[in-house]
Coordinates of C-alpha atoms in Angstrom, one line a residue:
M12 CA 0.0 0.0 0.1
K13 CA 1.1 3.7 -0.6
M14 CA 2.0 5.4 2.6
H15 CA 2.6 9.0 3.1
V16 CA 4.7 10.0 6.2
C17 CA 4.0 13.7 7.4
L18 CA 5.8 15.7 9.8
V19 CA 3.1 17.5 11.7
S20 CA 3.7 21.4 12.3
G21 CA 1.5 24.2 13.0
Q22 CA 1.0 24.8 9.1
P23 CA -1.2 21.7 8.3
V24 CA -2.0 22.6 4.5
P25 CA 1.2 21.3 3.2
N26 CA 0.7 17.9 5.0
V27 CA -2.8 17.7 3.7
L28 CA -2.5 18.7 -0.1
P29 CA -0.2 15.9 -1.1
V30 CA -2.5 13.4 0.6
L31 CA -5.6 14.7 -1.3
L32 CA -3.4 14.8 -4.4
E33 CA -2.0 11.4 -4.4
R34 CA -4.5 9.5 -2.2
P35 CA -2.4 7.0 -0.2
E36 CA -4.1 4.3 1.7
K37 CA -2.1 5.0 4.7
V38 CA -0.7 8.1 6.5
A39 CA 2.1 7.9 9.2
L40 CA 2.2 11.0 11.4
L41 CA 5.5 12.2 13.1
V42 CA 4.3 14.1 16.0
T43 CA 6.3 16.2 18.6
P44 CA 4.8 16.7 22.0
E45 CA 3.9 20.4 21.1
M46 CA 1.9 19.3 18.0
Q47 CA -0.4 16.8 19.5
E48 CA -3.5 19.0 19.0
Q49 CA -2.6 19.6 15.5
A50 CA -2.2 15.7 14.8
E51 CA -5.6 15.0 15.9
R52 CA -7.2 17.5 13.6
L53 CA -5.0 15.9 10.8
K54 CA -6.3 12.5 12.0
N55 CA -9.8 13.5 11.9
I56 CA -9.2 14.8 8.3
F57 CA -7.7 11.8 6.9
R58 CA -9.9 9.3 8.7
A59 CA -13.0 10.9 7.1
R60 CA -11.4 10.0 3.9
A61 CA -11.0 6.3 5.0
I62 CA -7.2 6.7 5.2
Q63 CA -5.4 4.3 7.8
I64 CA -3.6 6.3 10.3
S65 CA -0.5 5.5 12.5
V66 CA 1.2 8.0 15.2
Y67 CA 4.8 8.0 15.9
E68 CA 6.4 10.2 18.7
I69 CA 9.5 12.4 17.4
P70 CA 11.5 14.6 19.5
A71 CA 11.5 18.4 18.2
Y72 CA 15.1 18.9 18.8
D73 CA 17.0 15.6 19.3
F74 CA 18.8 14.6 16.1
A75 CA 19.6 11.0 17.1
G76 CA 16.2 10.8 18.7
A77 CA 14.6 11.9 15.4
L78 CA 16.7 9.5 13.3
A79 CA 15.8 6.6 15.7
A80 CA 11.9 7.7 15.2
C81 CA 12.2 7.9 11.4
D82 CA 14.1 4.4 11.3
A83 CA 11.2 2.8 13.3
V84 CA 8.7 4.1 10.6
V85 CA 10.8 2.7 7.9
Q86 CA 11.3 -0.7 9.6
Q87 CA 7.7 -1.3 10.5
S88 CA 6.4 -0.3 7.0
Q89 CA 8.7 -2.2 4.9
A90 CA 5.7 -3.8 2.8
D91 CA 4.5 -0.4 2.0
E92 CA 5.5 2.1 -0.6
L93 CA 6.7 5.0 1.4
T94 CA 6.8 8.7 0.7
L95 CA 8.2 11.1 3.1
N96 CA 6.6 14.6 3.1
V97 CA 9.4 16.6 4.4
T98 CA 7.7 20.0 4.3
G99 CA 6.7 20.1 8.2
G100 CA 8.2 19.7 11.5
T101 CA 11.3 21.6 13.1
K102 CA 14.4 21.9 11.2
I103 CA 16.0 19.1 13.2
T104 CA 13.1 16.7 12.5
A105 CA 13.1 17.6 8.9
L106 CA 16.9 17.0 8.4
A107 CA 16.7 13.7 10.2
A108 CA 13.8 12.6 8.3
Y109 CA 15.3 13.5 5.1
Q110 CA 18.5 11.7 5.7
Q111 CA 17.0 8.5 7.3
F112 CA 14.4 8.1 4.3
Y113 CA 16.6 9.3 1.4
F114 CA 19.3 6.7 2.4
S115 CA 16.8 4.1 2.8
G116 CA 16.0 4.5 -0.8
K117 CA 12.5 6.0 0.0
R118 CA 10.7 8.7 -2.2
V119 CA 11.0 12.3 -0.7
I120 CA 8.5 15.0 -1.5
Y121 CA 8.2 18.8 -0.5
M122 CA 4.9 20.9 -0.9
D123 CA 5.7 24.2 -2.3
T124 CA 2.5 26.0 -1.5
E125 CA 3.6 29.3 -2.6
H126 CA 4.3 28.4 -6.0
E127 CA 1.5 25.8 -6.2
Q128 CA 3.8 22.8 -6.9
L129 CA 4.7 19.4 -5.6
L130 CA 8.6 18.9 -5.6
E131 CA 10.1 15.4 -5.6
L132 CA 13.7 15.6 -4.0
G133 CA 16.3 13.3 -4.7
D134 CA 18.9 12.3 -7.5
Q135 CA 16.5 13.4 -10.3
P136 CA 14.3 16.3 -8.8
T137 CA 11.1 17.1 -10.3
A138 CA 8.5 19.8 -9.9
M139 CA 4.7 18.9 -10.6
P140 CA 2.3 21.9 -10.8
V141 CA -1.0 21.6 -8.6
R142 CA -3.7 23.2 -10.7
Q143 CA -6.6 21.6 -8.9
N144 CA -8.2 23.4 -6.1
L145 CA -8.3 20.5 -3.6
L146 CA -9.1 22.7 -0.5
D147 CA -12.7 24.0 -0.3
V148 CA -13.5 26.7 2.8
K149 CA -14.9 23.7 5.0
L150 CA -11.6 21.9 4.7
C151 CA -9.3 24.9 5.0
L152 CA -10.9 25.8 8.2
A153 CA -11.0 22.1 9.6
C154 CA -7.2 22.2 9.1
Y155 CA -7.2 24.8 11.7
G156 CA -9.8 23.1 14.0
K157 CA -12.8 25.2 13.0
R158 CA -16.2 24.3 12.4
F159 CA -19.3 26.3 11.0
N160 CA -23.0 26.1 10.3
E161 CA -23.2 25.1 6.7
A162 CA -27.0 25.1 6.5
G163 CA -27.1 28.7 7.9
T164 CA -24.4 29.9 5.5
R165 CA -26.1 28.2 2.6
S166 CA -29.3 30.1 3.6
K167 CA -27.5 33.4 3.7
I168 CA -25.8 32.6 0.1
D169 CA -29.2 31.8 -1.4
T170 CA -30.7 35.4 -0.2
A171 CA -27.7 37.1 -1.4
R172 CA -27.9 35.7 -5.0
R173 CA -31.7 36.3 -5.1
R174 CA -31.3 40.1 -4.6
K175 CA -27.9 40.5 -6.4
A176 CA -29.3 43.3 -8.6
A177 CA -30.7 45.3 -5.8
T178 CA -27.5 45.0 -3.8
E179 CA -25.5 46.4 -6.8
K180 CA -27.9 49.4 -6.8
L181 CA -27.6 50.1 -3.2
C182 CA -23.9 49.8 -3.4
R183 CA -23.6 52.3 -5.9
L184 CA -26.1 54.6 -4.1
F185 CA -24.0 54.5 -1.0
L186 CA -20.7 54.7 -2.5
N187 CA -21.8 57.8 -4.3
N188 CA -23.2 59.2 -1.3
P189 CA -21.0 58.3 1.5
D190 CA -22.5 61.1 4.1
M191 CA -25.9 59.2 3.5
L192 CA -24.4 56.1 4.7
R193 CA -22.8 57.6 7.8
A194 CA -26.5 58.9 8.7
C195 CA -27.9 55.8 7.9
N196 CA -25.9 53.8 10.1
R197 CA -26.0 56.3 12.9
Q198 CA -29.8 55.7 12.9
L199 CA -29.5 52.2 12.8
N200 CA -26.8 51.9 15.3
E201 CA -29.4 53.3 17.8
Y202 CA -31.3 50.2 17.5
D203 CA -28.2 48.0 18.4
K204 CA -29.1 45.2 20.4
K205 CA -32.7 46.0 20.5
E206 CA -35.5 44.0 19.2
P207 CA -37.0 44.8 15.7
P208 CA -38.9 46.8 14.3
V209 CA -36.2 49.4 13.3
F210 CA -37.3 52.8 11.8
L211 CA -35.3 54.9 9.4
Y212 CA -36.2 58.4 9.0
V213 CA -35.4 59.4 5.4
N214 CA -35.7 62.9 5.5
N215 CA -33.1 63.1 8.1
L216 CA -30.5 61.6 5.4
P217 CA -28.3 63.8 3.4
G218 CA -28.6 62.8 -0.4
P219 CA -31.1 60.9 -2.4
G220 CA -33.4 59.7 0.3
T221 CA -36.2 59.3 -1.9
E222 CA -34.1 56.8 -4.2
L223 CA -33.0 54.9 -1.1
F224 CA -36.8 54.8 0.1
D225 CA -38.0 53.6 -3.2
L226 CA -35.2 50.9 -3.6
L227 CA -35.8 49.3 0.0
V228 CA -39.5 49.2 -0.4
Q229 CA -39.4 47.7 -4.0
E230 CA -37.0 44.9 -3.0
G231 CA -38.9 44.1 0.1
I232 CA -36.3 45.0 2.5
A233 CA -38.3 47.7 4.3
V234 CA -42.1 48.7 4.4
P235 CA -43.4 52.3 4.4
S236 CA -44.5 53.6 7.9
G237 CA -45.5 57.2 6.9
A238 CA -44.5 59.3 4.1
D239 CA -40.7 59.6 4.9
T240 CA -40.2 56.6 7.3
L241 CA -39.1 53.1 6.7
C242 CA -39.8 50.2 8.9
L243 CA -37.3 47.2 9.0
Q244 CA -39.3 44.3 10.3
S245 CA -36.3 41.8 11.2
E246 CA -32.9 41.7 12.4
A247 CA -31.9 40.2 9.1
A248 CA -33.2 43.3 7.2
R249 CA -31.4 45.7 9.8
F250 CA -28.1 43.8 9.3
Y251 CA -28.4 44.2 5.6
L252 CA -28.9 47.8 5.6
N253 CA -26.3 48.4 8.5
G254 CA -23.7 46.8 6.3
G255 CA -24.6 43.3 5.1
W256 CA -25.3 44.8 1.7
L257 CA -21.4 45.4 1.3
E258 CA -20.7 41.8 2.1
E259 CA -23.4 40.5 -0.3
Y260 CA -21.8 42.7 -3.1
V261 CA -18.2 41.6 -2.5
F262 CA -19.6 37.9 -2.3
N263 CA -21.6 38.2 -5.5
L264 CA -18.8 40.0 -7.5
I265 CA -16.5 37.0 -6.5
K266 CA -18.8 34.2 -7.4
G267 CA -19.1 35.9 -10.9
L268 CA -15.5 35.5 -11.5
S269 CA -14.0 32.9 -13.6
I270 CA -11.9 31.1 -10.9
N271 CA -11.1 27.3 -11.2
G272 CA -12.5 25.2 -8.5
L273 CA -13.9 28.4 -6.7
D274 CA -15.6 27.8 -3.4
C275 CA -17.1 31.2 -1.9
L276 CA -19.0 31.5 1.1
L277 CA -20.6 34.4 3.1
N278 CA -21.1 35.4 6.8
V279 CA -19.4 32.1 8.2
N280 CA -20.0 32.1 11.9
F281 CA -17.6 29.7 13.8
E282 CA -16.2 28.8 17.1
W283 CA -12.4 28.5 17.8
Q284 CA -10.5 27.9 21.0
I285 CA -8.0 30.3 22.5
Q286 CA -5.4 29.5 25.2
R287 CA -6.1 31.6 28.2
A288 CA -3.9 29.7 30.8
A289 CA -1.9 26.7 30.8
S290 CA -4.8 24.4 31.4
K291 CA -7.9 26.7 30.3
K292 CA -9.4 27.6 27.0
K293 CA -12.1 29.6 26.1
K294 CA -14.4 29.2 23.0
T295 CA -14.7 32.4 20.8
E296 CA -17.4 33.0 18.2
N297 CA -16.1 34.9 15.2
E298 CA -17.5 35.5 11.6
L299 CA -15.6 35.7 8.3
D300 CA -17.7 38.2 6.1
V301 CA -16.6 36.8 2.8
V302 CA -14.3 33.7 2.5
F303 CA -13.2 31.7 -0.6
S304 CA -10.7 29.1 -1.5
C305 CA -8.9 28.9 -4.9
N306 CA -5.5 27.7 -5.8
N307 CA -5.4 25.7 -2.4
R308 CA -5.4 29.2 -0.5
L309 CA -7.9 30.6 1.8
H310 CA -8.9 34.1 1.0
I311 CA -10.3 36.2 3.8
I312 CA -12.2 39.6 3.0
S313 CA -13.3 42.1 6.0
C314 CA -16.0 44.4 4.7
K315 CA -16.3 47.6 6.7
T316 CA -19.3 50.4 6.1
S317 CA -18.5 52.2 9.5
S318 CA -16.5 55.4 9.4
L319 CA -13.0 54.1 9.6
D320 CA -11.6 57.6 8.7
I321 CA -13.3 59.3 11.7
L322 CA -13.8 56.9 14.7
K323 CA -11.0 56.6 16.8
N324 CA -8.9 53.4 16.6
A325 CA -11.5 51.9 14.2
G326 CA -9.3 51.4 11.4
K327 CA -6.5 50.0 13.6
D328 CA -8.8 47.7 15.3
A329 CA -10.1 46.5 11.9
L330 CA -6.7 45.7 10.6
H331 CA -5.3 43.9 13.6
E332 CA -8.7 41.9 13.9
L333 CA -8.3 40.7 10.2
D334 CA -4.6 39.9 10.8
S335 CA -5.4 37.7 13.7
M336 CA -8.4 36.0 11.9
K337 CA -6.0 35.3 8.9
A338 CA -3.5 33.6 11.5
N339 CA -5.9 31.6 13.1
V340 CA -8.2 30.2 10.3
G341 CA -5.7 30.1 7.4
G342 CA -2.2 30.4 8.8
L343 CA 0.7 31.5 6.7
F344 CA -0.8 30.7 3.3
A345 CA -4.0 32.5 3.8
R346 CA -4.5 35.9 2.0
P347 CA -6.5 38.8 3.7
L348 CA -8.1 41.9 2.2
L349 CA -10.0 44.8 3.8
V350 CA -12.8 46.4 1.7
S351 CA -13.9 49.7 3.3
V352 CA -16.6 52.3 2.0
H353 CA -14.7 54.9 3.8
P354 CA -10.9 55.5 3.4
L355 CA -8.5 54.6 6.0
K356 CA -6.4 57.3 7.8
D357 CA -2.8 57.7 6.5
A358 CA -1.4 56.0 9.7
D359 CA -3.7 53.2 9.3
F360 CA -2.9 52.7 5.7
R361 CA 0.8 52.4 6.5
R362 CA -0.2 49.9 9.1
A363 CA -2.2 47.9 6.4
Q364 CA 1.0 47.9 4.2
N365 CA 3.3 46.6 7.0
L366 CA 0.7 43.9 7.8
K367 CA 0.6 43.1 4.0
I368 CA -3.2 43.6 4.1
P369 CA -4.4 45.2 0.8
V370 CA -7.0 47.9 1.1
V371 CA -9.8 48.7 -1.4
S372 CA -12.1 51.7 -0.4
G373 CA -14.5 54.1 -1.7
N374 CA -15.6 54.1 -5.3
N375 CA -12.6 51.6 -5.8
I376 CA -14.8 48.9 -4.6
L377 CA -16.6 49.0 -8.0
H378 CA -13.3 48.0 -9.5
L379 CA -12.5 45.3 -7.0
Q380 CA -12.3 42.6 -10.0
E381 CA -9.4 44.5 -11.1
R382 CA -7.7 44.7 -7.8
L383 CA -8.0 40.9 -7.2
Q384 CA -6.2 40.5 -10.5
Q385 CA -3.6 42.8 -9.5
E386 CA -3.1 41.6 -5.8
W387 CA -3.7 38.0 -6.2
G388 CA -3.8 37.3 -10.0
I389 CA -7.1 35.6 -10.0
G390 CA -10.3 36.3 -11.9
R391 CA -8.4 36.8 -15.3

């Protein structure tokens, strides 16, 4: 039987991709004490695909001990066709594993995620492009121990697709009238954490309030409550007008791109555990506004309609939140993007550059497709 031997590390994607690509019947995990939790995640992923799992402990910084652990795998698997995936682990374990497997005449591979290719190391090295998107959003999140409500997410997607045309109109209306958006958000924020109904007084809005009134009534998002007042009868309607429209606009735009193997989701609510003390963990609920996978990478887009250019620390907080989210749900290989109706302050824009987070704001949102091509080379 074919067996992959993986060095478990904090970046699971290079462990998972070659297994999905080559479909071995068995996987052996070389696990240091620090990587036990990550090993459990990999075991769950592989067992769901009917792959036999074996686990070997390996010391992180003891070269002789690491050699012995690798030799045990080779000796106990002589009937199997072994392939070492040397991508993960510490430098010590990777060097020990490469030496042991190479001089035992075993195949050695390295997953070059950055350049989307699988490298075969040895006397005649080769590089095989990985063109198929093997990681959907669900699997990307599972690699980092995250789960989400698929049924709830799919329902939101159906709604977003159904009112795509209305969302595009609303997006253009607000982008061309940012002061009207600010005033609208101020009114809606007064109802934060209150039960519906929510009332919006159109006459108090600067800009084409009548156009906004007619659009929301026509699309069934709000109902009239007097000549110049709109009534939002559900929390979903309030959420949509208070910023959900931007998330839906971005989602629909990405869904319309020609991207091979695209998996794109909207409003993904998930739980993850953060370490608070040596023996205590706390569950934290988070939401990904728009998230998609292509080219075996997770792409995370945060959408903001609040006044990041005025509110104190709002831009800084939004950037650090996105950077933290990227690290926790996608690791080194995830790509973040901030989409904001209002421009960032100069200091926050420099902060975004330092964090390597691209920012699209104002009317440039209408040209988001071109920016995705520029930043990530997708959607061409």
